[in-house]
Amino acid sequence: MQEPVRDMYRGFEILLILRHIEDGRIETTLFFTPPPSAPPGLAQAAKDAGGSTLHPLDSVTPITDQIEVAHRIVDDMMERHRRATPG
C-alpha cells in the first residue's frame, strides 16, 4: 500500500511517498519538484536531492518531521544556489 503526502514550500512541490513492504518495513521516497521558473542549476539540485530509504516499522520518523526536514533541504538548496550564482 502506498500513501502519498504532498506539500508546497517556496514554490517547490514536495512529494513524500510511504510504501508498506510485506516484511513490515516502510520505504519512504522523497521527490522535490521545483517551480517552472527555477534556474537549471537549482532544478538539477532538486532532482539530485530526492531519494528512497527503507525503515523498520518502529523507526519511521513522523510525516510532519519528514516534511520539516524537506523544507530545510529546499532552504539549503536555494541558499547554495544563491551563493554559487554571481551577482
C-alpha positions as a printed NumPy array, in Angstrom:
array([[  0.   ,   0.   ,   0.   ],
       [  1.279,   3.492,  -0.838],
       [  0.463,   6.728,   0.923],
       [  1.449,   9.939,  -0.898],
       [  1.835,  13.166,   1.064],
       [  2.114,  16.426,  -0.915],
       [  3.344,  19.755,   0.379],
       [  4.194,  23.099,  -1.242],
       [  7.108,  25.129,   0.088],
       [  8.769,  28.169,  -1.509],
       [  7.288,  27.221,  -4.873],
       [  8.573,  23.638,  -4.689],
       [  6.231,  20.678,  -4.637],
       [  7.422,  18.147,  -2.089],
       [  6.085,  14.632,  -2.551],
       [  6.698,  12.05 ,   0.154],
       [  5.545,   8.527,  -0.636],
       [  5.346,   5.906,   2.088],
       [  5.17 ,   2.348,   0.806],
       [  4.442,  -0.507,   3.181],
       [  6.635,  -3.533,   2.445],
       [  5.28 ,  -7.032,   3.151],
       [  8.035,  -7.835,   5.661],
       [  6.937,  -4.964,   7.931],
       [  9.31 ,  -2.259,   6.739],
       [  8.308,   1.069,   5.224],
       [ 10.031,   2.633,   2.239],
       [  9.94 ,   6.421,   2.131],
       [ 10.638,   8.176,  -1.159],
       [ 11.071,  11.924,  -1.36 ],
       [ 10.721,  13.977,  -4.551],
       [ 11.333,  17.711,  -4.994],
       [  9.732,  19.404,  -7.997],
       [ 10.966,  22.965,  -8.493],
       [  8.78 ,  25.729,  -9.912],
       [  8.97 ,  26.208, -13.707],
       [ 10.893,  29.444, -13.172],
       [ 13.734,  27.697, -11.296],
       [ 17.173,  28.153, -12.856],
       [ 18.629,  24.953, -14.379],
       [ 21.193,  24.548, -11.592],
       [ 18.542,  24.684,  -8.901],
       [ 16.286,  22.312, -10.849],
       [ 19.149,  19.8  , -11.117],
       [ 19.912,  20.139,  -7.396],
       [ 16.248,  19.393,  -6.628],
       [ 16.364,  16.296,  -8.832],
       [ 19.545,  15.105,  -7.105],
       [ 18.126,  15.724,  -3.608],
       [ 15.327,  13.15 ,  -3.838],
       [ 15.722,   9.53 ,  -2.881],
       [ 14.391,   6.451,  -1.125],
       [ 15.091,   4.954,   2.289],
       [ 13.932,   1.696,   3.885],
       [ 12.95 ,   1.858,   7.57 ],
       [ 11.977,  -0.762,  10.126],
       [  8.354,  -0.078,  11.053],
       [  9.229,   1.18 ,  14.531],
       [ 11.857,   3.696,  13.372],
       [ 10.   ,   5.765,  10.801],
       [ 10.107,   9.462,  11.627],
       [  6.635,  11.052,  11.816],
       [  5.488,  12.518,   8.489],
       [  5.396,  16.069,   9.863],
       [  9.057,  15.757,  10.882],
       [  9.981,  14.414,   7.441],
       [  8.225,  17.349,   5.762],
       [ 10.064,  19.797,   8.049],
       [ 13.357,  18.19 ,   7.008],
       [ 12.303,  18.54 ,   3.353],
       [ 11.675,  22.263,   3.949],
       [ 15.21 ,  22.613,   5.335],
       [ 16.587,  20.788,   2.272],
       [ 14.787,  23.27 ,  -0.016],
       [ 16.139,  26.213,   2.008],
       [ 19.655,  24.754,   1.822],
       [ 19.419,  24.15 ,  -1.947],
       [ 18.22 ,  27.69 ,  -2.523],
       [ 20.953,  29.163,  -0.308],
       [ 23.714,  27.132,  -2.002],
       [ 22.405,  28.189,  -5.421],
       [ 22.255,  31.837,  -4.316],
       [ 25.875,  31.726,  -3.098],
       [ 27.055,  29.995,  -6.303],
       [ 25.318,  32.481,  -8.59 ],
       [ 27.323,  35.634,  -9.306],
       [ 25.527,  38.915,  -8.948]])
